[in-house]
mmCIF file of C-alpha atoms in Angstrom:
data_model
loop_
_atom_site.group_PDB
_atom_site.id
_atom_site.type_symbol
_atom_site.label_atom_id
_atom_site.label_comp_id
_atom_site.label_asym_id
_atom_site.label_seq_id
_atom_site.Cartn_x
_atom_site.Cartn_y
_atom_site.Cartn_z
ATOM 1 C CA MET R 11 0.000 0.000 0.000
ATOM 2 C CA THR R 12 1.280 3.488 -0.816
ATOM 3 C CA ARG R 13 2.326 5.395 2.273
ATOM 4 C CA LEU R 14 0.194 8.496 2.808
ATOM 5 C CA THR R 15 1.952 10.130 5.758
ATOM 6 C CA ARG R 16 5.523 11.016 6.644
ATOM 7 C CA SER R 17 7.595 8.033 7.759
ATOM 8 C CA ASP R 18 9.552 10.060 10.336
ATOM 9 C CA LEU R 19 6.372 10.487 12.390
ATOM 10 C CA ASP R 20 6.472 6.781 13.262
ATOM 11 C CA ALA R 21 9.162 7.488 15.854
ATOM 12 C CA LEU R 22 7.316 10.447 17.362
ATOM 13 C CA PRO R 23 5.481 9.786 20.644
ATOM 14 C CA ALA R 24 1.904 10.977 20.807
ATOM 15 C CA TYR R 25 0.934 13.637 23.329
ATOM 16 C CA VAL R 26 -0.539 11.849 26.353
ATOM 17 C CA PRO R 27 -3.429 13.631 28.128
ATOM 18 C CA GLY R 28 -4.362 12.938 31.728
ATOM 19 C CA ARG R 29 -6.500 9.864 32.237
ATOM 20 C CA ASN R 30 -10.291 10.237 32.354
ATOM 21 C CA VAL R 31 -11.583 10.318 35.939
ATOM 22 C CA ALA R 32 -14.897 8.707 35.090
ATOM 23 C CA ASP R 33 -13.163 5.692 33.552
ATOM 24 C CA LEU R 34 -11.015 5.134 36.636
ATOM 25 C CA ALA R 35 -13.943 5.553 39.027
ATOM 26 C CA ARG R 36 -15.897 2.976 37.038
ATOM 27 C CA GLU R 37 -12.968 0.546 37.076
ATOM 28 C CA LEU R 38 -12.497 0.861 40.837
ATOM 29 C CA GLY R 39 -16.185 0.910 41.666
ATOM 30 C CA ILE R 40 -15.938 4.225 43.525
ATOM 31 C CA ALA R 41 -18.141 7.283 43.359
ATOM 32 C CA GLU R 42 -15.456 9.656 42.139
ATOM 33 C CA ALA R 43 -11.758 9.564 41.303
ATOM 34 C CA ILE R 44 -9.338 12.468 41.769
ATOM 35 C CA LYS R 45 -7.398 13.839 38.803
ATOM 36 C CA LEU R 46 -4.072 15.469 39.625
ATOM 37 C CA ALA R 47 -2.430 14.890 36.253
ATOM 38 C CA SER R 48 -3.222 17.830 33.970
ATOM 39 C CA ASN R 49 -2.207 20.978 35.903
ATOM 40 C CA GLU R 50 -5.701 22.411 36.069
ATOM 41 C CA VAL R 51 -6.718 24.821 38.829
ATOM 42 C CA PRO R 52 -9.415 23.083 40.904
ATOM 43 C CA TYR R 53 -11.750 25.945 41.820
ATOM 44 C CA GLY R 54 -14.097 26.142 38.853
ATOM 45 C CA PRO R 55 -14.754 29.005 36.412
ATOM 46 C CA LEU R 56 -14.146 32.535 37.619
ATOM 47 C CA PRO R 57 -17.189 34.676 38.500
ATOM 48 C CA GLY R 58 -18.915 36.039 35.417
ATOM 49 C CA VAL R 59 -17.248 33.687 32.962
ATOM 50 C CA VAL R 60 -20.120 31.231 32.581
ATOM 51 C CA GLU R 61 -22.526 34.109 31.976
ATOM 52 C CA ALA R 62 -20.200 35.621 29.353
ATOM 53 C CA VAL R 63 -19.862 32.254 27.629
ATOM 54 C CA THR R 64 -23.635 31.753 27.627
ATOM 55 C CA GLU R 65 -24.221 35.135 26.035
ATOM 56 C CA ALA R 66 -21.454 34.638 23.462
ATOM 57 C CA ALA R 67 -22.891 31.271 22.467
ATOM 58 C CA ARG R 68 -25.935 33.046 21.052
ATOM 59 C CA SER R 69 -23.784 34.182 18.122
ATOM 60 C CA MET R 70 -21.975 30.912 17.527
ATOM 61 C CA HIS R 71 -23.371 30.797 13.988
ATOM 62 C CA ARG R 72 -21.139 33.767 13.141
ATOM 63 C CA TYR R 73 -17.372 33.727 12.716
ATOM 64 C CA PRO R 74 -15.405 35.218 15.617
ATOM 65 C CA ASP R 75 -13.393 38.408 15.438
ATOM 66 C CA MET R 76 -10.299 37.004 13.751
ATOM 67 C CA GLY R 77 -8.042 39.671 15.229
ATOM 68 C CA ALA R 78 -9.459 39.291 18.763
ATOM 69 C CA LEU R 79 -9.200 43.079 18.943
ATOM 70 C CA ALA R 80 -11.115 43.638 22.178
ATOM 71 C CA LEU R 81 -9.132 40.908 23.932
ATOM 72 C CA ARG R 82 -5.820 42.182 22.593
ATOM 73 C CA ASP R 83 -6.662 45.681 23.825
ATOM 74 C CA ALA R 84 -7.542 44.342 27.279
ATOM 75 C CA LEU R 85 -4.340 42.311 27.474
ATOM 76 C CA ALA R 86 -2.304 45.256 26.224
ATOM 77 C CA GLU R 87 -3.698 47.462 28.977
ATOM 78 C CA ARG R 88 -3.059 44.824 31.644
ATOM 79 C CA LEU R 89 0.504 44.133 30.472
ATOM 80 C CA ASP R 90 1.330 47.747 29.558
ATOM 81 C CA VAL R 91 2.428 46.887 26.020
ATOM 82 C CA ALA R 92 1.192 47.949 22.595
ATOM 83 C CA ALA R 93 -1.681 45.872 21.231
ATOM 84 C CA ASP R 94 0.164 45.198 17.966
ATOM 85 C CA ARG R 95 2.679 43.145 19.945
ATOM 86 C CA ILE R 96 0.044 40.652 21.115
ATOM 87 C CA VAL R 97 -1.156 37.571 19.242
ATOM 88 C CA THR R 98 -3.888 35.310 20.610
ATOM 89 C CA GLY R 99 -4.383 31.670 19.767
ATOM 90 C CA CYS R 100 -5.873 28.334 20.732
ATOM 91 C CA GLY R 101 -3.813 27.973 23.905
ATOM 92 C CA SER R 102 -0.118 28.738 24.282
ATOM 93 C CA VAL R 103 0.798 25.328 22.856
ATOM 94 C CA ALA R 104 -0.849 26.225 19.538
ATOM 95 C CA LEU R 105 1.097 29.460 19.472
ATOM 96 C CA ALA R 106 4.307 27.548 20.200
ATOM 97 C CA GLU R 107 3.543 25.419 17.162
ATOM 98 C CA ILE R 108 2.966 28.518 15.049
ATOM 99 C CA LEU R 109 6.256 30.012 16.252
ATOM 100 C CA VAL R 110 8.194 26.988 15.013
ATOM 101 C CA LYS R 111 6.282 27.120 11.755
ATOM 102 C CA ALA R 112 7.149 30.800 11.368
ATOM 103 C CA THR R 113 10.872 30.360 12.068
ATOM 104 C CA CYS R 114 11.947 26.896 10.885
ATOM 105 C CA LEU R 115 12.394 25.168 7.576
ATOM 106 C CA PRO R 116 13.102 21.425 7.415
ATOM 107 C CA GLY R 117 16.496 20.729 8.973
ATOM 108 C CA ASP R 118 16.598 23.876 11.103
ATOM 109 C CA GLU R 119 17.197 23.299 14.803
ATOM 110 C CA VAL R 120 15.013 23.887 17.850
ATOM 111 C CA ILE R 121 16.751 23.753 21.246
ATOM 112 C CA TYR R 122 14.992 22.961 24.508
ATOM 113 C CA SER R 123 15.749 21.472 27.889
ATOM 114 C CA TRP R 124 14.804 17.874 28.549
ATOM 115 C CA ARG R 125 12.831 16.909 30.337
ATOM 116 C CA SER R 126 10.587 19.888 29.637
ATOM 117 C CA PHE R 127 7.152 20.394 28.074
ATOM 118 C CA GLU R 128 6.377 17.187 26.200
ATOM 119 C CA ALA R 129 4.835 19.036 23.245
ATOM 120 C CA TYR R 130 8.171 20.566 22.196
ATOM 121 C CA PRO R 131 9.487 17.520 20.310
ATOM 122 C CA ILE R 132 6.097 17.001 18.684
ATOM 123 C CA ILE R 133 5.961 20.629 17.568
ATOM 124 C CA ALA R 134 9.502 20.534 16.179
ATOM 125 C CA ALA R 135 8.930 17.297 14.272
ATOM 126 C CA GLY R 136 5.669 18.583 12.849
ATOM 127 C CA ALA R 137 7.589 21.377 11.131
ATOM 128 C CA GLY R 138 10.358 19.063 9.967
ATOM 129 C CA ALA R 139 12.796 20.788 12.331
ATOM 130 C CA THR R 140 15.525 18.979 14.267
ATOM 131 C CA SER R 141 15.178 18.779 18.045
ATOM 132 C CA VAL R 142 18.260 19.503 20.129
ATOM 133 C CA ARG R 143 17.521 18.259 23.642
ATOM 134 C CA VAL R 144 19.802 19.476 26.419
ATOM 135 C CA PRO R 145 19.552 17.361 29.606
ATOM 136 C CA ASN R 146 18.338 19.032 32.777
ATOM 137 C CA THR R 147 20.807 19.594 35.572
ATOM 138 C CA ALA R 148 20.990 17.242 38.535
ATOM 139 C CA THR R 149 18.673 19.671 40.343
ATOM 140 C CA HIS R 150 16.022 19.333 37.587
ATOM 141 C CA GLU R 151 16.647 22.779 36.091
ATOM 142 C CA HIS R 152 17.541 24.049 32.620
ATOM 143 C CA ASP R 153 21.266 23.729 31.958
ATOM 144 C CA LEU R 154 21.527 27.154 30.351
ATOM 145 C CA THR R 155 25.286 26.927 29.881
ATOM 146 C CA ARG R 156 24.960 23.770 27.799
ATOM 147 C CA MET R 157 21.965 25.171 25.963
ATOM 148 C CA ALA R 158 23.990 28.225 24.918
ATOM 149 C CA ALA R 159 26.864 25.972 23.860
ATOM 150 C CA SER R 160 24.450 23.933 21.713
ATOM 151 C CA ILE R 161 23.579 26.862 19.438
ATOM 152 C CA THR R 162 24.760 26.380 15.850
ATOM 153 C CA ASP R 163 24.275 28.147 12.539
ATOM 154 C CA GLN R 164 21.169 25.957 12.069
ATOM 155 C CA THR R 165 19.519 27.055 15.332
ATOM 156 C CA ARG R 166 16.402 29.098 14.678
ATOM 157 C CA LEU R 167 14.432 28.882 17.936
ATOM 158 C CA ILE R 168 15.013 28.076 21.622
ATOM 159 C CA PHE R 169 12.259 27.198 24.087
ATOM 160 C CA VAL R 170 12.889 28.215 27.701
ATOM 161 C CA CYS R 171 10.120 26.926 29.951
ATOM 162 C CA ASN R 172 10.024 29.102 33.075
ATOM 163 C CA PRO R 173 8.926 27.626 35.419
ATOM 164 C CA ASN R 174 9.713 24.297 33.832
ATOM 165 C CA ASN R 175 7.043 21.716 33.132
ATOM 166 C CA PRO R 176 7.174 19.027 34.558
ATOM 167 C CA THR R 177 9.876 19.714 37.173
ATOM 168 C CA GLY R 178 8.553 23.066 38.436
ATOM 169 C CA ALA R 179 11.994 24.674 38.592
ATOM 170 C CA GLY R 180 12.166 28.424 38.061
ATOM 171 C CA ILE R 181 15.029 30.230 36.323
ATOM 172 C CA ARG R 182 16.297 33.279 38.178
ATOM 173 C CA LYS R 183 17.075 36.582 36.526
ATOM 174 C CA ASP R 184 20.876 36.521 36.778
ATOM 175 C CA ALA R 185 21.099 33.146 35.048
ATOM 176 C CA LEU R 186 18.531 34.084 32.418
ATOM 177 C CA ASP R 187 20.280 37.401 31.726
ATOM 178 C CA ARG R 188 23.579 35.622 31.059
ATOM 179 C CA PHE R 189 21.903 33.108 28.778
ATOM 180 C CA LEU R 190 19.960 35.647 26.728
ATOM 181 C CA ASP R 191 23.065 37.775 26.306
ATOM 182 C CA ALA R 192 24.840 34.727 24.839
ATOM 183 C CA VAL R 193 22.130 34.001 22.246
ATOM 184 C CA PRO R 194 22.756 35.449 18.761
ATOM 185 C CA SER R 195 20.347 38.190 17.732
ATOM 186 C CA ASP R 196 19.030 36.106 14.793
ATOM 187 C CA VAL R 197 17.823 33.261 17.037
ATOM 188 C CA LEU R 198 14.318 33.551 18.505
ATOM 189 C CA VAL R 199 14.031 32.740 22.226
ATOM 190 C CA VAL R 200 10.568 31.755 23.419
ATOM 191 C CA LEU R 201 10.003 32.242 27.143
ATOM 192 C CA ASP R 202 7.171 29.822 27.867
ATOM 193 C CA GLU R 203 5.520 31.239 30.983
ATOM 194 C CA ALA R 204 2.361 29.138 31.227
ATOM 195 C CA TYR R 205 2.581 29.139 35.030
ATOM 196 C CA ARG R 206 3.701 32.717 35.590
ATOM 197 C CA GLU R 207 0.816 33.564 37.950
ATOM 198 C CA LEU R 208 1.929 30.810 40.345
ATOM 199 C CA VAL R 209 5.509 32.076 40.731
ATOM 200 C CA THR R 210 6.346 33.184 44.278
ATOM 201 C CA ASP R 211 10.144 33.493 44.020
ATOM 202 C CA PRO R 212 10.848 37.213 43.421
ATOM 203 C CA GLU R 213 14.105 36.307 41.653
ATOM 204 C CA VAL R 214 12.213 34.531 38.843
ATOM 205 C CA PRO R 215 11.581 37.362 36.367
ATOM 206 C CA ASP R 216 8.383 38.325 34.598
ATOM 207 C CA GLY R 217 9.336 37.876 30.947
ATOM 208 C CA VAL R 218 7.041 40.613 29.660
ATOM 209 C CA GLN R 219 8.267 43.241 32.105
ATOM 210 C CA THR R 220 11.935 42.276 31.869
ATOM 211 C CA TYR R 221 12.692 41.026 28.364
ATOM 212 C CA ALA R 222 9.851 41.723 25.953
ATOM 213 C CA ASP R 223 11.593 44.814 24.579
ATOM 214 C CA ARG R 224 14.312 42.593 23.070
ATOM 215 C CA PRO R 225 13.583 41.969 19.363
ATOM 216 C CA ASN R 226 14.410 38.246 19.509
ATOM 217 C CA ILE R 227 12.352 37.446 22.624
ATOM 218 C CA VAL R 228 8.782 36.124 22.570
ATOM 219 C CA VAL R 229 6.859 35.565 25.801
ATOM 220 C CA LEU R 230 4.155 32.891 25.790
ATOM 221 C CA ARG R 231 1.273 32.928 28.290
ATOM 222 C CA THR R 232 -1.878 30.864 28.714
ATOM 223 C CA MET R 233 -5.270 31.378 30.314
ATOM 224 C CA SER R 234 -5.718 27.634 30.814
ATOM 225 C CA LYS R 235 -4.109 27.500 34.260
ATOM 226 C CA ALA R 236 -4.566 30.323 36.751
ATOM 227 C CA TRP R 237 -7.395 31.884 34.728
ATOM 228 C CA GLY R 238 -9.415 28.654 34.632
ATOM 229 C CA LEU R 239 -10.030 28.391 30.881
ATOM 230 C CA ALA R 240 -8.354 25.037 30.131
ATOM 231 C CA GLY R 241 -11.470 23.703 28.411
ATOM 232 C CA LEU R 242 -11.869 26.737 26.146
ATOM 233 C CA ARG R 243 -8.232 27.068 24.937
ATOM 234 C CA MET R 244 -6.989 30.611 25.030
ATOM 235 C CA GLY R 245 -3.366 31.706 24.968
ATOM 236 C CA TYR R 246 -1.413 34.729 23.865
ATOM 237 C CA LEU R 247 2.104 35.899 23.183
ATOM 238 C CA VAL R 248 3.969 39.169 23.377
ATOM 239 C CA ALA R 249 6.597 39.836 20.703
ATOM 240 C CA ALA R 250 8.235 42.619 18.741
ATOM 241 C CA PRO R 251 5.692 44.132 16.317
ATOM 242 C CA GLU R 252 7.383 42.728 13.208
ATOM 243 C CA VAL R 253 7.571 39.257 14.755
ATOM 244 C CA ALA R 254 3.926 39.426 15.821
ATOM 245 C CA ALA R 255 2.899 40.502 12.312
ATOM 246 C CA ALA R 256 4.730 37.567 10.741
ATOM 247 C CA ILE R 257 3.125 35.141 13.189
ATOM 248 C CA ARG R 258 -0.353 36.394 12.314
ATOM 249 C CA LYS R 259 0.305 35.489 8.671
ATOM 250 C CA VAL R 260 0.597 31.786 9.519
ATOM 251 C CA LEU R 261 -1.941 31.715 12.348
ATOM 252 C CA THR R 262 -4.881 29.408 11.733
ATOM 253 C CA PRO R 263 -7.761 31.705 10.715
ATOM 254 C CA PHE R 264 -10.474 32.194 13.355
ATOM 255 C CA SER R 265 -8.592 29.982 15.835
ATOM 256 C CA SER R 266 -9.727 32.064 18.832
ATOM 257 C CA SER R 267 -13.432 31.302 19.106
ATOM 258 C CA THR R 268 -16.101 33.818 20.022
ATOM 259 C CA VAL R 269 -16.821 31.926 23.235
ATOM 260 C CA ALA R 270 -13.147 31.734 24.232
ATOM 261 C CA GLN R 271 -12.643 35.447 23.600
ATOM 262 C CA ALA R 272 -15.696 36.346 25.685
ATOM 263 C CA ALA R 273 -14.561 34.049 28.495
ATOM 264 C CA ALA R 274 -11.072 35.543 28.484
ATOM 265 C CA LEU R 275 -12.410 39.097 28.656
ATOM 266 C CA ALA R 276 -14.651 38.188 31.586
ATOM 267 C CA ALA R 277 -11.803 36.385 33.341
ATOM 268 C CA LEU R 278 -9.515 39.409 33.040
ATOM 269 C CA ASP R 279 -12.038 41.347 35.144
ATOM 270 C CA GLN R 280 -11.406 38.930 38.010
ATOM 271 C CA GLU R 281 -7.713 39.515 38.683
ATOM 272 C CA ASP R 282 -8.196 39.826 42.455
ATOM 273 C CA GLU R 283 -9.966 36.465 42.551
ATOM 274 C CA VAL R 284 -7.208 34.916 40.433
ATOM 275 C CA ARG R 285 -4.614 36.162 42.921
ATOM 276 C CA ARG R 286 -6.640 34.727 45.806
ATOM 277 C CA ARG R 287 -6.913 31.330 44.148
ATOM 278 C CA CYS R 288 -3.240 31.280 43.233
ATOM 279 C CA ALA R 289 -2.367 31.994 46.863
ATOM 280 C CA LEU R 290 -4.431 28.975 47.912
ATOM 281 C CA VAL R 291 -2.625 26.809 45.366
ATOM 282 C CA THR R 292 0.860 27.964 46.301
ATOM 283 C CA ALA R 293 0.175 27.465 50.026
ATOM 284 C CA GLU R 294 -0.930 23.900 49.307
ATOM 285 C CA ARG R 295 2.088 23.429 47.036
ATOM 286 C CA GLU R 296 4.394 24.136 49.970
ATOM 287 C CA ARG R 297 2.429 21.855 52.292
ATOM 288 C CA VAL R 298 2.479 18.952 49.828
ATOM 289 C CA THR R 299 6.181 19.481 49.130
ATOM 290 C CA GLU R 300 7.102 19.296 52.811
ATOM 291 C CA ALA R 301 4.881 16.267 53.386
ATOM 292 C CA LEU R 302 6.545 14.407 50.509
ATOM 293 C CA ARG R 303 10.002 15.303 51.773
ATOM 294 C CA LYS R 304 9.073 13.741 55.120
ATOM 295 C CA LEU R 305 8.402 10.570 53.113
ATOM 296 C CA SER R 306 12.036 10.762 51.920
ATOM 297 C CA VAL R 307 11.198 11.972 48.415
ATOM 298 C CA GLU R 308 13.676 14.599 47.168
ATOM 299 C CA VAL R 309 11.024 16.958 45.801
ATOM 300 C CA PRO R 310 12.571 20.070 44.216
ATOM 301 C CA SER R 311 11.048 23.446 44.989
ATOM 302 C CA SER R 312 8.293 24.261 42.497
ATOM 303 C CA GLN R 313 7.164 27.601 41.088
ATOM 304 C CA ALA R 314 4.122 26.127 39.331
ATOM 305 C CA ASN R 315 0.878 24.428 40.380
ATOM 306 C CA PHE R 316 2.450 20.972 40.531
ATOM 307 C CA VAL R 317 5.298 19.146 42.211
ATOM 308 C CA TRP R 318 7.883 16.779 40.749
ATOM 309 C CA LEU R 319 8.812 13.444 42.290
ATOM 310 C CA PRO R 320 12.138 12.298 40.775
ATOM 311 C CA LEU R 321 11.429 8.596 41.199
ATOM 312 C CA GLY R 322 13.338 7.365 38.139
ATOM 313 C CA ASP R 323 12.302 3.932 36.955
ATOM 314 C CA ARG R 324 9.840 3.654 39.881
ATOM 315 C CA ALA R 325 7.629 6.327 38.308
ATOM 316 C CA ALA R 326 5.187 4.034 36.522
ATOM 317 C CA ALA R 327 4.721 1.770 39.549
ATOM 318 C CA PHE R 328 4.114 4.761 41.817
ATOM 319 C CA ALA R 329 1.507 6.219 39.437
ATOM 320 C CA SER R 330 -0.213 2.852 39.127
ATOM 321 C CA SER R 331 -0.344 2.472 42.902
ATOM 322 C CA CYS R 332 -1.914 5.929 43.232
ATOM 323 C CA GLU R 333 -4.491 5.088 40.574
ATOM 324 C CA ASN R 334 -5.424 1.940 42.474
ATOM 325 C CA ARG R 335 -6.350 4.278 45.330
ATOM 326 C CA GLY R 336 -8.406 6.556 43.079
ATOM 327 C CA VAL R 337 -5.827 9.310 42.479
ATOM 328 C CA ILE R 338 -4.591 9.994 38.930
ATOM 329 C CA VAL R 339 -1.060 11.427 38.689
ATOM 330 C CA ARG R 340 1.239 11.735 35.714
ATOM 331 C CA ALA R 341 4.228 9.435 35.233
ATOM 332 C CA PHE R 342 7.070 10.437 32.924
ATOM 333 C CA GLN R 343 8.900 7.163 32.602
ATOM 334 C CA PRO R 344 11.796 6.746 33.363
ATOM 335 C CA ASP R 345 12.275 10.129 35.033
ATOM 336 C CA GLY R 346 9.605 10.877 37.586
ATOM 337 C CA VAL R 347 6.030 11.750 38.447
ATOM 338 C CA ARG R 348 4.271 15.116 38.213
ATOM 339 C CA VAL R 349 1.416 15.786 40.616
ATOM 340 C CA THR R 350 -0.938 18.740 40.193
ATOM 341 C CA ILE R 351 -1.902 20.662 43.319
ATOM 342 C CA GLY R 352 -5.616 20.257 43.958
ATOM 343 C CA THR R 353 -7.917 21.200 46.823
ATOM 344 C CA PRO R 354 -6.716 20.422 50.364
ATOM 345 C CA GLU R 355 -8.951 17.354 50.427
ATOM 346 C CA GLU R 356 -7.622 16.116 47.099
ATOM 347 C CA ASN R 357 -4.065 16.700 48.224
ATOM 348 C CA ASP R 358 -4.694 14.771 51.432
ATOM 349 C CA ALA R 359 -5.975 11.838 49.390
ATOM 350 C CA PHE R 360 -2.851 11.980 47.221
ATOM 351 C CA LEU R 361 -0.524 12.117 50.229
ATOM 352 C CA ALA R 362 -2.219 9.055 51.709
ATOM 353 C CA ALA R 363 -1.854 7.251 48.377
ATOM 354 C CA ALA R 364 1.781 8.352 48.106
ATOM 355 C CA GLU R 365 2.613 7.093 51.575
ATOM 356 C CA ALA R 366 1.102 3.716 50.723
ATOM 357 C CA ALA R 367 2.903 3.598 47.379
ATOM 358 C CA LEU R 368 6.269 4.461 48.903
#
């Protein structure tokens, strides 16, 4: 039979979503399972969002505003940047894909730390680009010195995930300054800040405030996490105007739906509530971290809404044991397990499952 798809995709792992809670509950014969695998915030939609979505749905038979002008203006005001520097899209991961598409031809190189966001190799391969994976340090952080040394004439784009998914490690300003100064001006650096609202370390810089004036820096953000819009898919980036204009040329038309735009605008009116919820998450993050350390797990400090258990080849067995107790976590075999911070009750259930598993 004639092959209809690219043969190099055979070696590419598929993106693995968190397991369905209803399926696990049915398997175990329990009323409800707990999902701590997908880095969602557990407190439901923000006030006013459901109402905005309901109203927007009345015009679903019409195409959305392709430029997302009202949303871009609102984001521009919040971030104190010009609106022509903002591009919205179907989550920050879709924008990351567009960035590779806009910068790379087949054979060009994309550098990223590993382990980092699991979509990076998929995105690079989809564009025919070559992945250059630089191993994390022993403390589960980006090895920025090795990443800088890995730049070649073929390097077109570098992903820097700050804080890093799945290890939670944040990159401090001094280290990031040195790295960015070492990157050639014709290489695009993408600061992936999907978890920025959860950062509590004052030394971990805000990419928009600190670096967005550099022509070769793009800052990625999402509204899926702290802003509670994971199911509606809304992300945005901040870039130099000429970079943003080029990205819009290859952006999937109408990729930001009417409903998602309305939800995002309503969510942006709830910044105080977002801060309150993030404070709840980060307080629980510290509690869970300390509890796991008392179980002799060397959990690194996290700046996101999850914690990393560097269990090595025990990762799959640990995750399976937790699932048998009704708690879904995310194993990254053979490196470790990522556990999303949930409500206090959910976290207590996880800690009990973790103690049994360990």
